[in-house]
Amino acid sequence: MPAPPPSPAASAPPAPTSPHPHGLLPGPESLRALFIAFTLLALQGFGGVLVVVQREVVERRRWMSREEFLEEWSVAQIMPGPNVVNMGLILGDRFFGWRGAVVAVLGLITVPMCVVLTLAVFYGHYQGHPAVAGALRGMAAVAAGLIVATGLKLMPALRHHPLGVPLCAALGGSCFCMIALLRWPLVGVLLCVGGLSCVLTWRKLKP
């Protein structure tokens, strides 16, 4: 008696796993990899850490999409403390819970703290030298340019924001005028304009 033919379900190849909609990778494979990643990230962040964080997390390691980065970075900015440390807490907790948060912060501060202490000793001896003063002014200009370039690079993510690009641009321009031109306190601007943005977004998203 001939054997029955295999059923279509049994002979069909396994269905491929659906890729992440943003092509993201799953994240660091261990706490050690997380520590090394944040140490390398911190060692590159002289004067313009936002640029480095965006490039490492979004473009190079692909742990977050641009939209996710904007959301999490906004949360990191309104939390007390340095923005990059808050971002390390968020990312470390996302991958490994509280242990990841601790390891990410340790990666951010351990080796860079030794480097900064060494540079502080060096600066204390040579701060009056004209070449050192010129180098610091040049670094400040480069850091400002890098931050502007990162902002322009992240702007396409606003196309998916519930408020739309024109209103987002108006709110961002208002913040710039209040802080850079009118010299209003950052905390007050953040609470007023940021609070207004949150309310408007909530009204757009509510069913």
PDB file of C-alpha atoms in Angstrom:
ATOM      1  CA  MET A   1       0.000   0.000   0.000  1.00  0.00           C
ATOM      2  CA  PRO A   2       1.644   3.322  -1.015  1.00  0.00           C
ATOM      3  CA  ALA A   3       2.331   5.908   1.701  1.00  0.00           C
ATOM      4  CA  PRO A   4      -0.084   8.884   1.721  1.00  0.00           C
ATOM      5  CA  PRO A   5       1.366  12.119   0.335  1.00  0.00           C
ATOM      6  CA  PRO A   6       2.478  14.630   2.956  1.00  0.00           C
ATOM      7  CA  SER A   7      -0.046  17.269   3.849  1.00  0.00           C
ATOM      8  CA  PRO A   8       0.553  20.795   2.481  1.00  0.00           C
ATOM      9  CA  ALA A   9       1.034  22.088   6.025  1.00  0.00           C
ATOM     10  CA  ALA A  10       3.746  19.486   6.759  1.00  0.00           C
ATOM     11  CA  SER A  11       5.637  20.016   3.487  1.00  0.00           C
ATOM     12  CA  ALA A  12       5.470  23.807   3.542  1.00  0.00           C
ATOM     13  CA  PRO A  13       8.705  25.582   4.580  1.00  0.00           C
ATOM     14  CA  PRO A  14       8.645  27.350   7.923  1.00  0.00           C
ATOM     15  CA  ALA A  15       7.221  30.821   7.722  1.00  0.00           C
ATOM     16  CA  PRO A  16       9.937  33.481   7.984  1.00  0.00           C
ATOM     17  CA  THR A  17       9.898  35.619  11.074  1.00  0.00           C
ATOM     18  CA  SER A  18       8.538  39.060  10.405  1.00  0.00           C
ATOM     19  CA  PRO A  19      11.293  41.678  10.544  1.00  0.00           C
ATOM     20  CA  HIS A  20      11.009  44.632  12.866  1.00  0.00           C
ATOM     21  CA  PRO A  21       9.111  47.443  11.146  1.00  0.00           C
ATOM     22  CA  HIS A  22      12.084  49.767  11.659  1.00  0.00           C
ATOM     23  CA  GLY A  23      14.797  47.134  10.999  1.00  0.00           C
ATOM     24  CA  LEU A  24      16.003  47.324  14.584  1.00  0.00           C
ATOM     25  CA  LEU A  25      18.394  44.891  16.248  1.00  0.00           C
ATOM     26  CA  PRO A  26      17.512  43.171  19.552  1.00  0.00           C
ATOM     27  CA  GLY A  27      20.113  45.061  21.618  1.00  0.00           C
ATOM     28  CA  PRO A  28      23.303  44.079  23.487  1.00  0.00           C
ATOM     29  CA  GLU A  29      23.704  40.373  24.157  1.00  0.00           C
ATOM     30  CA  SER A  30      25.056  40.775  27.708  1.00  0.00           C
ATOM     31  CA  LEU A  31      25.642  43.266  30.508  1.00  0.00           C
ATOM     32  CA  ARG A  32      29.313  43.329  29.566  1.00  0.00           C
ATOM     33  CA  ALA A  33      28.455  44.347  26.004  1.00  0.00           C
ATOM     34  CA  LEU A  34      26.142  47.043  27.386  1.00  0.00           C
ATOM     35  CA  PHE A  35      28.934  48.376  29.637  1.00  0.00           C
ATOM     36  CA  ILE A  36      31.430  48.485  26.753  1.00  0.00           C
ATOM     37  CA  ALA A  37      28.913  50.146  24.446  1.00  0.00           C
ATOM     38  CA  PHE A  38      28.166  52.954  26.883  1.00  0.00           C
ATOM     39  CA  THR A  39      31.850  53.387  27.766  1.00  0.00           C
ATOM     40  CA  LEU A  40      32.730  53.857  24.093  1.00  0.00           C
ATOM     41  CA  LEU A  41      29.728  56.156  23.696  1.00  0.00           C
ATOM     42  CA  ALA A  42      30.823  58.329  26.622  1.00  0.00           C
ATOM     43  CA  LEU A  43      34.452  58.538  25.442  1.00  0.00           C
ATOM     44  CA  GLN A  44      33.261  60.074  22.167  1.00  0.00           C
ATOM     45  CA  GLY A  45      30.987  62.667  23.755  1.00  0.00           C
ATOM     46  CA  PHE A  46      33.305  65.615  24.272  1.00  0.00           C
ATOM     47  CA  GLY A  47      31.016  68.666  24.155  1.00  0.00           C
ATOM     48  CA  GLY A  48      28.331  67.138  21.924  1.00  0.00           C
ATOM     49  CA  VAL A  49      26.973  63.998  23.493  1.00  0.00           C
ATOM     50  CA  LEU A  50      23.576  64.258  21.782  1.00  0.00           C
ATOM     51  CA  VAL A  51      25.281  63.736  18.445  1.00  0.00           C
ATOM     52  CA  VAL A  52      27.116  60.650  19.644  1.00  0.00           C
ATOM     53  CA  VAL A  53      24.096  59.108  21.360  1.00  0.00           C
ATOM     54  CA  GLN A  54      21.922  59.513  18.278  1.00  0.00           C
ATOM     55  CA  ARG A  55      24.555  58.098  15.945  1.00  0.00           C
ATOM     56  CA  GLU A  56      25.460  55.126  18.178  1.00  0.00           C
ATOM     57  CA  VAL A  57      21.965  54.127  19.327  1.00  0.00           C
ATOM     58  CA  VAL A  58      19.954  54.854  16.180  1.00  0.00           C
ATOM     59  CA  GLU A  59      22.290  54.674  13.193  1.00  0.00           C
ATOM     60  CA  ARG A  60      25.150  52.352  14.145  1.00  0.00           C
ATOM     61  CA  ARG A  61      23.754  49.877  16.686  1.00  0.00           C
ATOM     62  CA  ARG A  62      20.071  50.250  15.607  1.00  0.00           C
ATOM     63  CA  TRP A  63      18.681  49.739  19.102  1.00  0.00           C
ATOM     64  CA  MET A  64      15.995  52.402  18.573  1.00  0.00           C
ATOM     65  CA  SER A  65      14.193  54.065  15.691  1.00  0.00           C
ATOM     66  CA  ARG A  66      14.403  57.811  15.212  1.00  0.00           C
ATOM     67  CA  GLU A  67      10.863  58.185  16.516  1.00  0.00           C
ATOM     68  CA  GLU A  68      11.632  56.152  19.633  1.00  0.00           C
ATOM     69  CA  PHE A  69      14.846  58.122  20.180  1.00  0.00           C
ATOM     70  CA  LEU A  70      12.995  61.437  20.048  1.00  0.00           C
ATOM     71  CA  GLU A  71      10.412  60.208  22.544  1.00  0.00           C
ATOM     72  CA  GLU A  72      12.951  58.774  24.991  1.00  0.00           C
ATOM     73  CA  TRP A  73      15.316  61.742  24.658  1.00  0.00           C
ATOM     74  CA  SER A  74      12.423  64.080  25.492  1.00  0.00           C
ATOM     75  CA  VAL A  75      11.786  62.098  28.650  1.00  0.00           C
ATOM     76  CA  ALA A  76      15.513  62.167  29.494  1.00  0.00           C
ATOM     77  CA  GLN A  77      15.593  65.942  29.110  1.00  0.00           C
ATOM     78  CA  ILE A  78      12.775  66.680  31.533  1.00  0.00           C
ATOM     79  CA  MET A  79      14.187  64.326  34.184  1.00  0.00           C
ATOM     80  CA  PRO A  80      16.647  65.721  36.762  1.00  0.00           C
ATOM     81  CA  GLY A  81      20.314  65.125  36.020  1.00  0.00           C
ATOM     82  CA  PRO A  82      22.429  64.873  32.853  1.00  0.00           C
ATOM     83  CA  ASN A  83      20.447  63.915  29.772  1.00  0.00           C
ATOM     84  CA  VAL A  84      22.799  61.156  28.651  1.00  0.00           C
ATOM     85  CA  VAL A  85      22.766  59.518  32.087  1.00  0.00           C
ATOM     86  CA  ASN A  86      18.961  59.513  32.051  1.00  0.00           C
ATOM     87  CA  MET A  87      19.081  58.010  28.566  1.00  0.00           C
ATOM     88  CA  GLY A  88      21.456  55.317  29.832  1.00  0.00           C
ATOM     89  CA  LEU A  89      19.019  54.489  32.622  1.00  0.00           C
ATOM     90  CA  ILE A  90      16.158  54.192  30.131  1.00  0.00           C
ATOM     91  CA  LEU A  91      18.051  52.021  27.654  1.00  0.00           C
ATOM     92  CA  GLY A  92      19.683  49.828  30.307  1.00  0.00           C
ATOM     93  CA  ASP A  93      16.319  49.206  31.951  1.00  0.00           C
ATOM     94  CA  ARG A  94      14.768  48.390  28.584  1.00  0.00           C
ATOM     95  CA  PHE A  95      17.272  45.599  27.844  1.00  0.00           C
ATOM     96  CA  PHE A  96      18.176  44.152  31.287  1.00  0.00           C
ATOM     97  CA  GLY A  97      15.940  45.764  33.892  1.00  0.00           C
ATOM     98  CA  TRP A  98      17.471  47.531  36.928  1.00  0.00           C
ATOM     99  CA  ARG A  99      20.808  45.718  36.422  1.00  0.00           C
ATOM    100  CA  GLY A 100      21.062  47.130  32.925  1.00  0.00           C
ATOM    101  CA  ALA A 101      20.298  50.632  34.209  1.00  0.00           C
ATOM    102  CA  VAL A 102      23.118  50.387  36.773  1.00  0.00           C
ATOM    103  CA  VAL A 103      25.606  48.940  34.269  1.00  0.00           C
ATOM    104  CA  ALA A 104      24.790  51.568  31.641  1.00  0.00           C
ATOM    105  CA  VAL A 105      25.412  54.405  34.098  1.00  0.00           C
ATOM    106  CA  LEU A 106      28.660  52.790  35.274  1.00  0.00           C
ATOM    107  CA  GLY A 107      29.757  52.520  31.650  1.00  0.00           C
ATOM    108  CA  LEU A 108      29.013  56.194  31.148  1.00  0.00           C
ATOM    109  CA  ILE A 109      30.960  57.515  34.140  1.00  0.00           C
ATOM    110  CA  THR A 110      33.780  55.109  35.093  1.00  0.00           C
ATOM    111  CA  VAL A 111      36.415  55.481  32.375  1.00  0.00           C
ATOM    112  CA  PRO A 112      35.379  59.017  31.285  1.00  0.00           C
ATOM    113  CA  MET A 113      35.741  60.211  34.889  1.00  0.00           C
ATOM    114  CA  CYS A 114      39.388  59.088  34.904  1.00  0.00           C
ATOM    115  CA  VAL A 115      39.960  60.858  31.584  1.00  0.00           C
ATOM    116  CA  VAL A 116      38.300  64.061  32.802  1.00  0.00           C
ATOM    117  CA  LEU A 117      40.365  64.100  36.014  1.00  0.00           C
ATOM    118  CA  THR A 118      43.554  63.721  33.952  1.00  0.00           C
ATOM    119  CA  LEU A 119      42.510  66.533  31.625  1.00  0.00           C
ATOM    120  CA  ALA A 120      41.622  68.724  34.607  1.00  0.00           C
ATOM    121  CA  VAL A 121      45.163  68.371  35.933  1.00  0.00           C
ATOM    122  CA  PHE A 122      46.547  69.170  32.488  1.00  0.00           C
ATOM    123  CA  TYR A 123      44.238  72.189  32.122  1.00  0.00           C
ATOM    124  CA  GLY A 124      45.220  73.496  35.533  1.00  0.00           C
ATOM    125  CA  HIS A 125      48.832  73.715  34.393  1.00  0.00           C
ATOM    126  CA  TYR A 126      48.315  75.110  30.869  1.00  0.00           C
ATOM    127  CA  GLN A 127      45.007  77.060  30.963  1.00  0.00           C
ATOM    128  CA  GLY A 128      46.806  80.358  30.402  1.00  0.00           C
ATOM    129  CA  HIS A 129      48.509  79.228  27.201  1.00  0.00           C
ATOM    130  CA  PRO A 130      47.007  80.872  24.058  1.00  0.00           C
ATOM    131  CA  ALA A 131      46.998  77.599  22.141  1.00  0.00           C
ATOM    132  CA  VAL A 132      44.872  75.905  24.831  1.00  0.00           C
ATOM    133  CA  ALA A 133      42.341  78.785  24.866  1.00  0.00           C
ATOM    134  CA  GLY A 134      42.095  78.695  21.068  1.00  0.00           C
ATOM    135  CA  ALA A 135      41.607  74.939  21.064  1.00  0.00           C
ATOM    136  CA  LEU A 136      38.707  75.222  23.538  1.00  0.00           C
ATOM    137  CA  ARG A 137      36.992  77.897  21.431  1.00  0.00           C
ATOM    138  CA  GLY A 138      37.364  75.700  18.361  1.00  0.00           C
ATOM    139  CA  MET A 139      35.879  72.701  20.173  1.00  0.00           C
ATOM    140  CA  ALA A 140      32.861  74.771  21.245  1.00  0.00           C
ATOM    141  CA  ALA A 141      32.181  75.798  17.638  1.00  0.00           C
ATOM    142  CA  VAL A 142      32.458  72.202  16.428  1.00  0.00           C
ATOM    143  CA  ALA A 143      30.124  70.968  19.177  1.00  0.00           C
ATOM    144  CA  ALA A 144      27.505  73.579  18.242  1.00  0.00           C
ATOM    145  CA  GLY A 145      27.690  72.565  14.583  1.00  0.00           C
ATOM    146  CA  LEU A 146      27.328  68.881  15.434  1.00  0.00           C
ATOM    147  CA  ILE A 147      24.230  69.561  17.536  1.00  0.00           C
ATOM    148  CA  VAL A 148      22.614  71.563  14.726  1.00  0.00           C
ATOM    149  CA  ALA A 149      23.401  68.786  12.240  1.00  0.00           C
ATOM    150  CA  THR A 150      21.825  66.181  14.522  1.00  0.00           C
ATOM    151  CA  GLY A 151      18.692  68.274  14.896  1.00  0.00           C
ATOM    152  CA  LEU A 152      18.351  68.544  11.129  1.00  0.00           C
ATOM    153  CA  LYS A 153      18.901  64.810  10.785  1.00  0.00           C
ATOM    154  CA  LEU A 154      16.101  64.025  13.269  1.00  0.00           C
ATOM    155  CA  MET A 155      13.586  66.408  11.730  1.00  0.00           C
ATOM    156  CA  PRO A 156      12.112  63.821   9.268  1.00  0.00           C
ATOM    157  CA  ALA A 157      10.766  61.902  12.276  1.00  0.00           C
ATOM    158  CA  LEU A 158       8.383  64.807  12.956  1.00  0.00           C
ATOM    159  CA  ARG A 159       6.395  63.873   9.851  1.00  0.00           C
ATOM    160  CA  HIS A 160       4.735  61.141  11.922  1.00  0.00           C
ATOM    161  CA  HIS A 161       4.032  63.382  14.942  1.00  0.00           C
ATOM    162  CA  PRO A 162       0.317  63.908  15.713  1.00  0.00           C
ATOM    163  CA  LEU A 163       0.721  67.712  15.735  1.00  0.00           C
ATOM    164  CA  GLY A 164       2.199  67.867  12.235  1.00  0.00           C
ATOM    165  CA  VAL A 165       5.379  69.519  11.002  1.00  0.00           C
ATOM    166  CA  PRO A 166       4.172  73.183  10.921  1.00  0.00           C
ATOM    167  CA  LEU A 167       2.988  73.221  14.536  1.00  0.00           C
ATOM    168  CA  CYS A 168       6.082  71.309  15.727  1.00  0.00           C
ATOM    169  CA  ALA A 169       8.291  73.836  13.925  1.00  0.00           C
ATOM    170  CA  ALA A 170       6.359  76.719  15.507  1.00  0.00           C
ATOM    171  CA  LEU A 171       6.767  75.288  19.002  1.00  0.00           C
ATOM    172  CA  GLY A 172      10.484  74.618  18.426  1.00  0.00           C
ATOM    173  CA  GLY A 173      11.010  78.120  17.045  1.00  0.00           C
ATOM    174  CA  SER A 174       9.203  79.596  20.033  1.00  0.00           C
ATOM    175  CA  CYS A 175      11.532  77.744  22.410  1.00  0.00           C
ATOM    176  CA  PHE A 176      14.585  78.998  20.518  1.00  0.00           C
ATOM    177  CA  CYS A 177      13.403  82.622  20.626  1.00  0.00           C
ATOM    178  CA  MET A 178      12.503  82.481  24.320  1.00  0.00           C
ATOM    179  CA  ILE A 179      15.787  80.904  25.420  1.00  0.00           C
ATOM    180  CA  ALA A 180      18.381  82.204  22.944  1.00  0.00           C
ATOM    181  CA  LEU A 181      17.007  85.688  22.174  1.00  0.00           C
ATOM    182  CA  LEU A 182      14.845  86.684  25.141  1.00  0.00           C
ATOM    183  CA  ARG A 183      17.033  84.851  27.687  1.00  0.00           C
ATOM    184  CA  TRP A 184      14.020  83.468  29.549  1.00  0.00           C
ATOM    185  CA  PRO A 185      14.697  80.742  32.157  1.00  0.00           C
ATOM    186  CA  LEU A 186      14.949  77.284  30.657  1.00  0.00           C
ATOM    187  CA  VAL A 187      12.770  75.670  33.329  1.00  0.00           C
ATOM    188  CA  GLY A 188       9.907  78.104  32.742  1.00  0.00           C
ATOM    189  CA  VAL A 189      10.056  77.692  28.961  1.00  0.00           C
ATOM    190  CA  LEU A 190      10.167  73.929  29.313  1.00  0.00           C
ATOM    191  CA  LEU A 191       7.171  73.840  31.619  1.00  0.00           C
ATOM    192  CA  CYS A 192       5.060  76.250  29.531  1.00  0.00           C
ATOM    193  CA  VAL A 193       5.849  75.196  25.958  1.00  0.00           C
ATOM    194  CA  GLY A 194       6.479  71.560  26.850  1.00  0.00           C
ATOM    195  CA  GLY A 195       3.260  71.396  28.841  1.00  0.00           C
ATOM    196  CA  LEU A 196       1.322  72.994  25.995  1.00  0.00           C
ATOM    197  CA  SER A 197       2.828  70.457  23.542  1.00  0.00           C
ATOM    198  CA  CYS A 198       1.841  67.566  25.779  1.00  0.00           C
ATOM    199  CA  VAL A 199      -1.735  68.817  26.111  1.00  0.00           C
ATOM    200  CA  LEU A 200      -2.123  69.369  22.367  1.00  0.00           C
ATOM    201  CA  THR A 201      -0.673  65.937  21.572  1.00  0.00           C
ATOM    202  CA  TRP A 202      -2.956  64.276  24.119  1.00  0.00           C
ATOM    203  CA  ARG A 203      -5.993  65.965  22.585  1.00  0.00           C
ATOM    204  CA  LYS A 204      -4.957  64.717  19.144  1.00  0.00           C
ATOM    205  CA  LEU A 205      -4.417  61.154  20.326  1.00  0.00           C
ATOM    206  CA  LYS A 206      -7.410  60.708  22.585  1.00  0.00           C
ATOM    207  CA  PRO A 207     -10.167  58.549  21.038  1.00  0.00           C
TER     208      PRO A 207
END
